[in-house]
Amino acid sequence: MSAALRPPLEGVRIVDLTTFLSGPSATQLLGDLGADVIKIESLDGDSSRAIAGPEVDGDSAYFLANNRNKRSIAIDLKSPRGHSVAKRLIAGADVVVENFRPGVTARLGLSPESALAENPRLIWASISGFGQDGPLRDRPAYDMVVQALSGVMSINGHPGAPAARLGIPAGDVVAGLYAVIGILSALHARGESGPGRIIDVSMLRGQLAMLSYQALYASVNDAAPGPQGAAHDSIATYRSFRGGDGREFVVTANTPRMWEELCRTLDVPELIVDERFIDAASRLRNREALWAILEARVATRPAADWVELLTAGSVPVAPVRNVLEALHDARSADDGSLLTVRGAAAEFENVATPIRFVDTAEVEAAYPPALGGDTFELLMDELGYSEIDVQALVDDGVLGSTRITAPAR
C-alpha cells in the first residue's frame, strides 16, 4: 500500500492578521488543510478571546471555535521594532490574510502594495464589510449588519413576524469561505514561478451572492420576496410540518414521483388526481388549500412515524433537530464530522472541516494557541533572533508572550 499523500497545503506559510470571526474562520480552514498559520495578535489579543459566554479552561469558546491549527505571536504593530518583526514575517509568507477596515494596514505601514513590492509572489487577502472601495468602505460591519443590508434578514423568519437574523454567522463565515476560494485560486495561478496578487473580499457581496435564485426572482418579478418561514417560493411540497406530538419534520417532495408517494404514504391518494393539485404549478397556485389538507393529515401521528414511513417510500424527509441533537447524530455516525481538540490541560469537541481527501494524511487538530504562546520559537527558529533579543523585546512591551523567560534550548 502506497504512503499517504501530504496534506494539500503543507509547506504554505500563512500570516494571519485577522480577528473576531470572518478572518479566523478562513485561516483555520487553511490550517486544517495543512498550511502553517502564524497568527499575529495585538498585545491584548484577538478581540474574540474576550467574548462573554461558555469557556473551556478559562478560554472563550468563541475564540476556540475558530483558531485551531495556528501559532500565535503578539506584537505591538505601532512600535517600530514590532513593525519590523511583522514585516519580516510577512516577507517570508506565501499568503497574508487580514480583516481590518480599509486603509488600516496602510496606516500601520503594512499595505498590500508595499508587501508585494518586497515579496512579488505574496498573495494578500483582505476581508472587509463592504470592500476596499465604494461608498460604505469606511463603515464598521458585523455579521448582522451585512445580513440586514443584503436582504437576507428580510426573507428569514416567518410571514408577519419581524425580520430575523440567521442563527448562524453567515455573513462572517461565507466571507471567510470566499476568501479561501480566492486564496486557493491565487495559489494555483501563481504556481512555481508566477506572481502573487491582492484579493478583496466583501462580507456584503458574499451575502448578496448567497441570495442565489431569490435575487433573480426579485429582479424578474420586480418585487421583493417576503419571509420564507419553512416553505419554498416555487415548490408547494417543500416545507415543514408538525406531527401529532408537536415535533416538526421537513418534506422536500419536489418531483412527480415524490409527490405521488407523499400522497400514498399520507393515505390521501385522491389528491394525485385532484385538478387543483394535478401538477407542480397547480399545487403552488393552490398551496393554501393543499397545506390545510396535508397539515390535518400529519397531525394524526407523531412526527417520527411520518419520518419512518416517508423514508421507506424514498420521499426526502428529516426531523427538525436542535443543535445538541444534530451533534449527537454526528457523534453516533462516527464519520469524522466532529473532532476532539486536545491541549495540555483541556480538550473540547468541535465541528471538523468537511473537506476530505482520499489517501491523504490528516492534519492533527492543534489546540488554539495561547496569546503570544509561540513568540520565542517563531523569532528564534524562523527569523534567527537570539534568546536575549527576544526576551528584550518582551521585556520592553514590543512583543507579548505567555512565557516569562525563553525556553531552554
Tab-separated table of C-alpha atoms in Angstrom:
chain	number	residue	atom	x	y	z
A	1	MET	CA	0.000	0.000	0.000
A	2	SER	CA	1.422	3.380	-1.012
A	3	ALA	CA	2.187	6.055	1.563
A	4	ALA	CA	-0.491	8.636	2.232
A	5	LEU	CA	-0.242	11.875	0.307
A	6	ARG	CA	0.807	15.011	2.162
A	7	PRO	CA	-1.888	17.474	3.295
A	8	PRO	CA	-2.595	19.690	0.263
A	9	LEU	CA	-1.360	22.967	1.787
A	10	GLU	CA	1.674	21.578	3.588
A	11	GLY	CA	4.569	23.974	3.094
A	12	VAL	CA	2.333	27.010	2.582
A	13	ARG	CA	3.009	29.799	5.082
A	14	ILE	CA	0.056	31.997	6.131
A	15	VAL	CA	0.435	35.197	8.144
A	16	ASP	CA	-2.888	35.766	9.875
A	17	LEU	CA	-3.665	39.377	10.829
A	18	THR	CA	-7.341	38.674	11.424
A	19	THR	CA	-9.601	38.973	14.418
A	20	PHE	CA	-13.093	38.008	15.554
A	21	LEU	CA	-14.699	35.578	13.061
A	22	SER	CA	-14.622	36.116	9.280
A	23	GLY	CA	-10.834	36.059	9.014
A	24	PRO	CA	-10.121	33.485	11.743
A	25	SER	CA	-12.618	31.057	10.204
A	26	ALA	CA	-10.772	31.357	6.879
A	27	THR	CA	-7.312	30.872	8.351
A	28	GLN	CA	-8.491	27.955	10.487
A	29	LEU	CA	-9.683	26.216	7.328
A	30	LEU	CA	-6.303	26.864	5.682
A	31	GLY	CA	-4.618	25.397	8.760
A	32	ASP	CA	-6.910	22.368	8.623
A	33	LEU	CA	-5.697	21.816	5.054
A	34	GLY	CA	-2.096	21.725	6.215
A	35	ALA	CA	-0.907	25.335	5.977
A	36	ASP	CA	1.394	26.787	8.638
A	37	VAL	CA	-0.683	29.633	10.075
A	38	ILE	CA	1.090	32.316	12.117
A	39	LYS	CA	-1.467	34.435	13.932
A	40	ILE	CA	-0.189	37.941	14.651
A	41	GLU	CA	-2.209	39.428	17.502
A	42	SER	CA	-2.110	42.711	19.354
A	43	LEU	CA	-0.710	42.650	22.853
A	44	ASP	CA	-4.322	42.448	24.080
A	45	GLY	CA	-5.048	39.583	21.703
A	46	ASP	CA	-7.760	38.787	19.192
A	47	SER	CA	-10.899	40.523	20.465
A	48	SER	CA	-12.792	37.249	20.338
A	49	ARG	CA	-10.646	35.962	23.206
A	50	ALA	CA	-12.758	38.203	25.457
A	51	ILE	CA	-16.215	37.283	24.131
A	52	ALA	CA	-18.568	36.523	27.020
A	53	GLY	CA	-20.171	33.108	27.083
A	54	PRO	CA	-19.072	29.498	27.538
A	55	GLU	CA	-15.417	28.874	28.341
A	56	VAL	CA	-13.036	25.932	28.221
A	57	ASP	CA	-10.322	26.084	30.877
A	58	GLY	CA	-10.701	29.869	31.020
A	59	ASP	CA	-10.596	30.414	27.248
A	60	SER	CA	-13.547	31.825	25.307
A	61	ALA	CA	-15.350	29.077	23.395
A	62	TYR	CA	-15.983	31.645	20.658
A	63	PHE	CA	-12.225	32.039	20.154
A	64	LEU	CA	-11.537	28.319	20.438
A	65	ALA	CA	-14.104	27.529	17.734
A	66	ASN	CA	-12.165	29.417	15.044
A	67	ASN	CA	-8.478	29.259	15.910
A	68	ARG	CA	-7.168	25.698	15.935
A	69	ASN	CA	-4.080	24.765	13.920
A	70	LYS	CA	-2.372	28.142	14.369
A	71	ARG	CA	0.646	29.611	16.149
A	72	SER	CA	0.380	32.935	17.969
A	73	ILE	CA	2.753	35.847	18.273
A	74	ALA	CA	1.657	39.060	19.999
A	75	ILE	CA	3.150	42.256	18.538
A	76	ASP	CA	2.717	45.965	19.138
A	77	LEU	CA	2.423	46.889	15.460
A	78	LYS	CA	2.666	50.597	16.267
A	79	SER	CA	6.134	50.104	17.700
A	80	PRO	CA	8.991	50.441	15.156
A	81	ARG	CA	10.615	47.267	16.441
A	82	GLY	CA	7.292	45.409	16.415
A	83	HIS	CA	6.585	46.691	12.933
A	84	SER	CA	9.979	45.319	11.824
A	85	VAL	CA	9.161	41.871	13.218
A	86	ALA	CA	5.808	41.810	11.403
A	87	LYS	CA	7.413	42.871	8.115
A	88	ARG	CA	9.968	40.088	8.390
A	89	LEU	CA	7.234	37.522	8.979
A	90	ILE	CA	5.235	38.840	6.021
A	91	ALA	CA	8.313	38.836	3.780
A	92	GLY	CA	8.634	35.088	4.291
A	93	ALA	CA	4.947	34.281	3.824
A	94	ASP	CA	3.031	32.843	0.897
A	95	VAL	CA	-0.247	34.414	1.985
A	96	VAL	CA	-1.373	37.252	4.256
A	97	VAL	CA	-4.986	37.367	5.438
A	98	GLU	CA	-6.363	40.465	7.195
A	99	ASN	CA	-9.786	41.835	8.066
A	100	PHE	CA	-9.034	45.374	9.210
A	101	ARG	CA	-11.157	48.227	7.925
A	102	PRO	CA	-9.864	49.514	4.565
A	103	GLY	CA	-6.863	51.760	4.994
A	104	VAL	CA	-5.776	50.489	8.413
A	105	THR	CA	-2.931	48.315	7.117
A	106	ALA	CA	-1.586	51.274	5.139
A	107	ARG	CA	-1.604	53.407	8.299
A	108	LEU	CA	0.336	50.634	10.034
A	109	GLY	CA	2.881	50.653	7.215
A	110	LEU	CA	1.821	47.164	6.114
A	111	SER	CA	-0.106	47.849	2.915
A	112	PRO	CA	-0.537	45.011	0.428
A	113	GLU	CA	1.117	47.075	-2.298
A	114	SER	CA	4.291	47.611	-0.254
A	115	ALA	CA	4.298	43.962	0.843
A	116	LEU	CA	4.084	42.753	-2.768
A	117	ALA	CA	6.847	45.170	-3.763
A	118	GLU	CA	9.120	43.342	-1.327
A	119	ASN	CA	7.700	39.869	-1.988
A	120	PRO	CA	6.240	39.749	-5.532
A	121	ARG	CA	4.914	36.200	-5.051
A	122	LEU	CA	2.872	37.144	-1.991
A	123	ILE	CA	-0.901	36.646	-2.006
A	124	TRP	CA	-2.711	39.226	0.136
A	125	ALA	CA	-6.355	38.613	1.022
A	126	SER	CA	-8.368	41.442	2.580
A	127	ILE	CA	-11.765	40.694	4.121
A	128	SER	CA	-13.910	43.708	4.969
A	129	GLY	CA	-17.549	44.548	5.439
A	130	PHE	CA	-18.046	46.409	2.175
A	131	GLY	CA	-14.874	46.019	0.126
A	132	GLN	CA	-11.836	48.214	-0.340
A	133	ASP	CA	-13.708	50.770	-2.476
A	134	GLY	CA	-17.195	52.219	-2.601
A	135	PRO	CA	-19.404	54.481	-0.508
A	136	LEU	CA	-19.616	52.153	2.515
A	137	ARG	CA	-15.941	51.155	2.709
A	138	ASP	CA	-15.240	53.046	5.947
A	139	ARG	CA	-18.293	51.879	7.857
A	140	PRO	CA	-17.886	49.197	10.539
A	141	ALA	CA	-19.555	45.926	9.705
A	142	TYR	CA	-20.547	42.853	11.634
A	143	ASP	CA	-22.459	39.756	10.680
A	144	MET	CA	-25.949	41.108	11.342
A	145	VAL	CA	-25.183	44.393	9.581
A	146	VAL	CA	-24.459	42.656	6.275
A	147	GLN	CA	-27.344	40.222	6.750
A	148	ALA	CA	-29.608	43.256	7.084
A	149	LEU	CA	-28.200	45.249	4.158
A	150	SER	CA	-28.119	42.261	1.778
A	151	GLY	CA	-31.811	41.399	2.103
A	152	VAL	CA	-31.028	38.086	3.817
A	153	MET	CA	-32.791	39.069	7.035
A	154	SER	CA	-35.886	40.181	5.137
A	155	ILE	CA	-36.526	36.669	3.816
A	156	ASN	CA	-35.671	34.865	7.038
A	157	GLY	CA	-38.253	34.226	9.732
A	158	HIS	CA	-41.984	33.761	9.272
A	159	PRO	CA	-44.570	35.873	7.425
A	160	GLY	CA	-45.969	38.601	9.654
A	161	ALA	CA	-43.055	38.423	12.089
A	162	PRO	CA	-40.111	40.848	12.306
A	163	ALA	CA	-37.068	40.194	10.171
A	164	ALA	CA	-34.814	37.612	11.807
A	165	ARG	CA	-31.059	37.191	11.801
A	166	LEU	CA	-29.904	33.769	10.679
A	167	GLY	CA	-28.934	31.791	13.742
A	168	ILE	CA	-25.519	31.077	12.226
A	169	PRO	CA	-22.920	33.802	11.497
A	170	ALA	CA	-23.409	33.520	7.744
A	171	GLY	CA	-22.068	36.981	6.956
A	172	ASP	CA	-18.749	36.145	8.592
A	173	VAL	CA	-18.374	32.501	7.600
A	174	VAL	CA	-19.389	32.992	3.967
A	175	ALA	CA	-16.857	35.817	3.608
A	176	GLY	CA	-14.224	33.525	5.097
A	177	LEU	CA	-15.084	30.773	2.631
A	178	TYR	CA	-14.919	33.138	-0.341
A	179	ALA	CA	-11.537	34.350	0.918
A	180	VAL	CA	-10.251	30.773	0.983
A	181	ILE	CA	-11.574	30.177	-2.536
A	182	GLY	CA	-9.750	33.293	-3.704
A	183	ILE	CA	-6.537	32.282	-1.929
A	184	LEU	CA	-6.556	28.766	-3.361
A	185	SER	CA	-7.244	30.163	-6.847
A	186	ALA	CA	-4.349	32.607	-6.491
A	187	LEU	CA	-2.002	29.872	-5.238
A	188	HIS	CA	-2.936	27.754	-8.245
A	189	ALA	CA	-2.403	30.651	-10.655
A	190	ARG	CA	0.918	31.553	-9.045
A	191	GLY	CA	2.260	28.025	-9.388
A	192	GLU	CA	6.007	27.628	-9.119
A	193	SER	CA	7.079	30.937	-10.560
A	194	GLY	CA	4.121	33.236	-11.130
A	195	PRO	CA	3.303	36.496	-9.376
A	196	GLY	CA	1.168	36.988	-6.321
A	197	ARG	CA	-1.919	39.150	-6.230
A	198	ILE	CA	-4.281	41.077	-3.978
A	199	ILE	CA	-7.730	39.693	-3.136
A	200	ASP	CA	-10.645	41.874	-2.000
A	201	VAL	CA	-13.499	40.008	-0.274
A	202	SER	CA	-16.592	41.855	0.929
A	203	MET	CA	-18.937	40.407	3.529
A	204	LEU	CA	-21.845	42.240	1.889
A	205	ARG	CA	-21.000	40.886	-1.554
A	206	GLY	CA	-20.816	37.426	-0.040
A	207	GLN	CA	-24.331	37.724	1.356
A	208	LEU	CA	-25.677	39.085	-1.921
A	209	ALA	CA	-24.175	36.069	-3.703
A	210	MET	CA	-25.873	33.744	-1.209
A	211	LEU	CA	-29.272	35.100	-2.240
A	212	SER	CA	-28.941	32.825	-5.278
A	213	TYR	CA	-32.251	32.426	-7.126
A	214	GLN	CA	-34.008	34.824	-4.735
A	215	ALA	CA	-32.055	37.715	-6.258
A	216	LEU	CA	-33.188	36.795	-9.754
A	217	TYR	CA	-36.770	36.180	-8.603
A	218	ALA	CA	-36.839	39.714	-7.173
A	219	SER	CA	-35.367	41.196	-10.334
A	220	VAL	CA	-37.652	39.322	-12.747
A	221	ASN	CA	-40.785	39.928	-10.688
A	222	ASP	CA	-39.773	43.482	-9.720
A	223	ALA	CA	-40.982	42.565	-6.235
A	224	ALA	CA	-39.139	41.726	-3.037
A	225	PRO	CA	-39.717	38.190	-1.741
A	226	GLY	CA	-41.068	38.006	1.776
A	227	PRO	CA	-40.073	35.840	4.727
A	228	GLN	CA	-39.801	32.208	3.714
A	229	GLY	CA	-40.626	30.619	7.041
A	230	ALA	CA	-40.163	26.909	6.461
A	231	ALA	CA	-41.595	26.852	2.956
A	232	HIS	CA	-40.375	27.421	-0.616
A	233	ASP	CA	-41.321	30.096	-3.125
A	234	SER	CA	-41.669	27.631	-6.001
A	235	ILE	CA	-42.414	24.159	-4.607
A	236	ALA	CA	-45.584	23.663	-2.574
A	237	THR	CA	-44.463	20.365	-1.044
A	238	TYR	CA	-41.081	21.661	0.093
A	239	ARG	CA	-41.777	22.750	3.660
A	240	SER	CA	-42.036	21.761	7.300
A	241	PHE	CA	-44.937	20.049	9.045
A	242	ARG	CA	-45.814	19.436	12.669
A	243	GLY	CA	-46.696	15.896	13.753
A	244	GLY	CA	-49.346	14.997	16.290
A	245	ASP	CA	-46.728	15.080	19.054
A	246	GLY	CA	-45.765	18.664	18.278
A	247	ARG	CA	-42.387	17.743	16.752
A	248	GLU	CA	-41.525	19.234	13.370
A	249	PHE	CA	-40.215	17.487	10.298
A	250	VAL	CA	-39.482	18.641	6.766
A	251	VAL	CA	-40.544	17.179	3.438
A	252	THR	CA	-38.983	18.068	0.093
A	253	ALA	CA	-41.210	16.254	-2.366
A	254	ASN	CA	-40.158	18.139	-5.486
A	255	THR	CA	-40.668	15.588	-8.273
A	256	PRO	CA	-43.896	13.954	-9.565
A	257	ARG	CA	-42.876	10.563	-8.162
A	258	MET	CA	-42.169	12.044	-4.735
A	259	TRP	CA	-45.483	13.936	-4.785
A	260	GLU	CA	-47.430	10.795	-5.572
A	261	GLU	CA	-45.600	8.752	-2.938
A	262	LEU	CA	-46.252	11.503	-0.378
A	263	CYS	CA	-49.975	11.280	-1.090
A	264	ARG	CA	-49.984	7.490	-0.834
A	265	THR	CA	-47.974	7.469	2.404
A	266	LEU	CA	-50.273	10.060	3.994
A	267	ASP	CA	-53.260	8.000	2.769
A	268	VAL	CA	-54.673	10.792	0.621
A	269	PRO	CA	-54.263	9.207	-2.853
A	270	GLU	CA	-57.215	11.198	-4.153
A	271	LEU	CA	-55.023	14.305	-4.215
A	272	ILE	CA	-52.977	12.791	-7.042
A	273	VAL	CA	-55.881	13.189	-9.456
A	274	ASP	CA	-57.391	16.305	-7.892
A	275	GLU	CA	-57.362	19.005	-10.591
A	276	ARG	CA	-56.293	21.619	-8.040
A	277	PHE	CA	-53.024	19.717	-7.483
A	278	ILE	CA	-52.545	17.933	-10.805
A	279	ASP	CA	-49.098	19.406	-11.472
A	280	ALA	CA	-46.443	21.468	-9.707
A	281	ALA	CA	-47.794	24.800	-10.961
A	282	SER	CA	-51.316	23.907	-9.807
A	283	ARG	CA	-50.083	22.816	-6.398
A	284	LEU	CA	-48.190	26.075	-5.988
A	285	ARG	CA	-51.194	28.138	-7.065
A	286	ASN	CA	-53.464	26.272	-4.632
A	287	ARG	CA	-50.889	25.726	-1.902
A	288	GLU	CA	-53.001	27.105	0.964
A	289	ALA	CA	-55.731	24.547	0.297
A	290	LEU	CA	-53.163	21.797	-0.137
A	291	TRP	CA	-51.358	22.671	3.061
A	292	ALA	CA	-54.568	22.593	5.064
A	293	ILE	CA	-55.231	19.027	3.897
A	294	LEU	CA	-51.671	17.824	4.497
A	295	GLU	CA	-51.391	19.516	7.891
A	296	ALA	CA	-54.580	17.899	9.102
A	297	ARG	CA	-53.336	14.512	7.965
A	298	VAL	CA	-49.869	14.674	9.524
A	299	ALA	CA	-51.359	15.816	12.840
A	300	THR	CA	-52.820	12.334	13.286
A	301	ARG	CA	-49.462	10.662	14.030
A	302	PRO	CA	-46.182	11.525	15.747
A	303	ALA	CA	-43.529	13.126	13.581
A	304	ALA	CA	-41.181	10.147	13.953
A	305	ASP	CA	-43.797	7.833	12.411
A	306	TRP	CA	-44.092	10.009	9.327
A	307	VAL	CA	-40.317	10.275	9.004
A	308	GLU	CA	-40.038	6.487	9.067
A	309	LEU	CA	-42.884	5.922	6.593
A	310	LEU	CA	-41.785	8.593	4.136
A	311	THR	CA	-38.195	7.392	4.289
A	312	ALA	CA	-39.402	3.908	3.381
A	313	GLY	CA	-41.137	5.454	0.369
A	314	SER	CA	-37.973	7.310	-0.723
A	315	VAL	CA	-39.540	10.710	-0.081
A	316	PRO	CA	-36.861	13.139	1.179
A	317	VAL	CA	-37.735	13.801	4.818
A	318	ALA	CA	-35.989	14.682	8.063
A	319	PRO	CA	-36.858	15.593	11.627
A	320	VAL	CA	-36.020	19.149	12.693
A	321	ARG	CA	-33.144	18.671	15.095
A	322	ASN	CA	-31.890	21.144	17.645
A	323	VAL	CA	-28.126	21.715	17.736
A	324	LEU	CA	-27.479	19.249	20.569
A	325	GLU	CA	-29.454	16.571	18.726
A	326	ALA	CA	-27.588	17.267	15.481
A	327	LEU	CA	-24.237	16.952	17.268
A	328	HIS	CA	-25.388	13.711	18.891
A	329	ASP	CA	-26.326	12.320	15.477
A	330	ALA	CA	-22.937	13.307	14.057
A	331	ARG	CA	-21.178	11.705	17.032
A	332	SER	CA	-23.165	8.493	16.591
A	333	ALA	CA	-22.412	8.386	12.861
A	334	ASP	CA	-18.678	8.472	13.691
A	335	ASP	CA	-17.931	9.738	10.188
A	336	GLY	CA	-15.389	12.397	11.039
A	337	SER	CA	-17.876	15.266	11.222
A	338	LEU	CA	-16.661	16.066	14.739
A	339	LEU	CA	-13.175	16.122	16.183
A	340	THR	CA	-11.659	16.394	19.610
A	341	VAL	CA	-9.109	19.171	20.034
A	342	ARG	CA	-6.715	18.336	22.856
A	343	GLY	CA	-4.380	20.686	24.671
A	344	ALA	CA	-2.011	20.219	27.581
A	345	ALA	CA	-4.672	20.977	30.171
A	346	ALA	CA	-8.031	20.838	28.390
A	347	GLU	CA	-9.900	19.485	25.421
A	348	PHE	CA	-13.095	20.237	23.571
A	349	GLU	CA	-15.186	18.789	20.769
A	350	ASN	CA	-15.695	20.871	17.659
A	351	VAL	CA	-17.056	20.530	14.148
A	352	ALA	CA	-14.402	19.307	11.714
A	353	THR	CA	-13.621	20.757	8.326
A	354	PRO	CA	-15.988	18.988	5.899
A	355	ILE	CA	-13.377	18.653	3.120
A	356	ARG	CA	-11.960	15.137	2.850
A	357	PHE	CA	-9.095	13.901	0.681
A	358	VAL	CA	-8.748	10.201	-0.085
A	359	ASP	CA	-5.382	8.606	0.697
A	360	THR	CA	-4.131	11.832	2.254
A	361	ALA	CA	-2.536	12.294	5.655
A	362	GLU	CA	-4.858	14.067	8.064
A	363	VAL	CA	-3.808	17.225	9.860
A	364	GLU	CA	-3.941	16.589	13.594
A	365	ALA	CA	-6.048	19.262	15.239
A	366	ALA	CA	-3.764	21.520	17.264
A	367	TYR	CA	-5.258	23.324	20.249
A	368	PRO	CA	-5.767	27.070	19.631
A	369	PRO	CA	-2.689	28.963	20.771
A	370	ALA	CA	-2.254	30.970	23.929
A	371	LEU	CA	-1.748	34.651	23.238
A	372	GLY	CA	1.891	35.019	22.200
A	373	GLY	CA	2.486	31.371	23.028
A	374	ASP	CA	4.788	30.823	20.065
A	375	THR	CA	6.683	34.111	20.216
A	376	PHE	CA	10.062	32.695	21.229
A	377	GLU	CA	10.012	29.734	18.825
A	378	LEU	CA	8.909	31.858	15.879
A	379	LEU	CA	11.506	34.565	16.307
A	380	MET	CA	14.371	32.266	17.241
A	381	ASP	CA	13.670	29.395	14.823
A	382	GLU	CA	12.123	31.254	11.893
A	383	LEU	CA	13.737	34.701	11.979
A	384	GLY	CA	17.067	33.990	13.639
A	385	TYR	CA	16.665	36.187	16.724
A	386	SER	CA	18.689	35.268	19.801
A	387	GLU	CA	17.072	34.403	23.127
A	388	ILE	CA	18.428	37.619	24.587
A	389	ASP	CA	16.975	39.743	21.767
A	390	VAL	CA	13.538	38.145	22.040
A	391	GLN	CA	13.497	38.496	25.799
A	392	ALA	CA	14.419	42.174	25.452
A	393	LEU	CA	11.513	42.733	23.054
A	394	VAL	CA	9.163	41.026	25.526
A	395	ASP	CA	10.543	42.981	28.471
A	396	ASP	CA	10.145	46.260	26.556
A	397	GLY	CA	6.481	45.521	25.726
A	398	VAL	CA	7.115	45.224	21.978
A	399	LEU	CA	6.111	41.558	21.986
A	400	GLY	CA	3.793	39.612	24.226
A	401	SER	CA	4.460	36.104	25.448
A	402	THR	CA	2.912	33.671	27.874
A	403	ARG	CA	6.434	32.753	28.947
A	404	ILE	CA	8.414	34.808	31.428
A	405	THR	CA	11.714	33.561	30.048
A	406	ALA	CA	12.803	31.953	26.835
A	407	PRO	CA	12.505	28.148	26.533
A	408	ALA	CA	15.532	26.008	27.257
A	409	ARG	CA	17.408	25.207	24.067
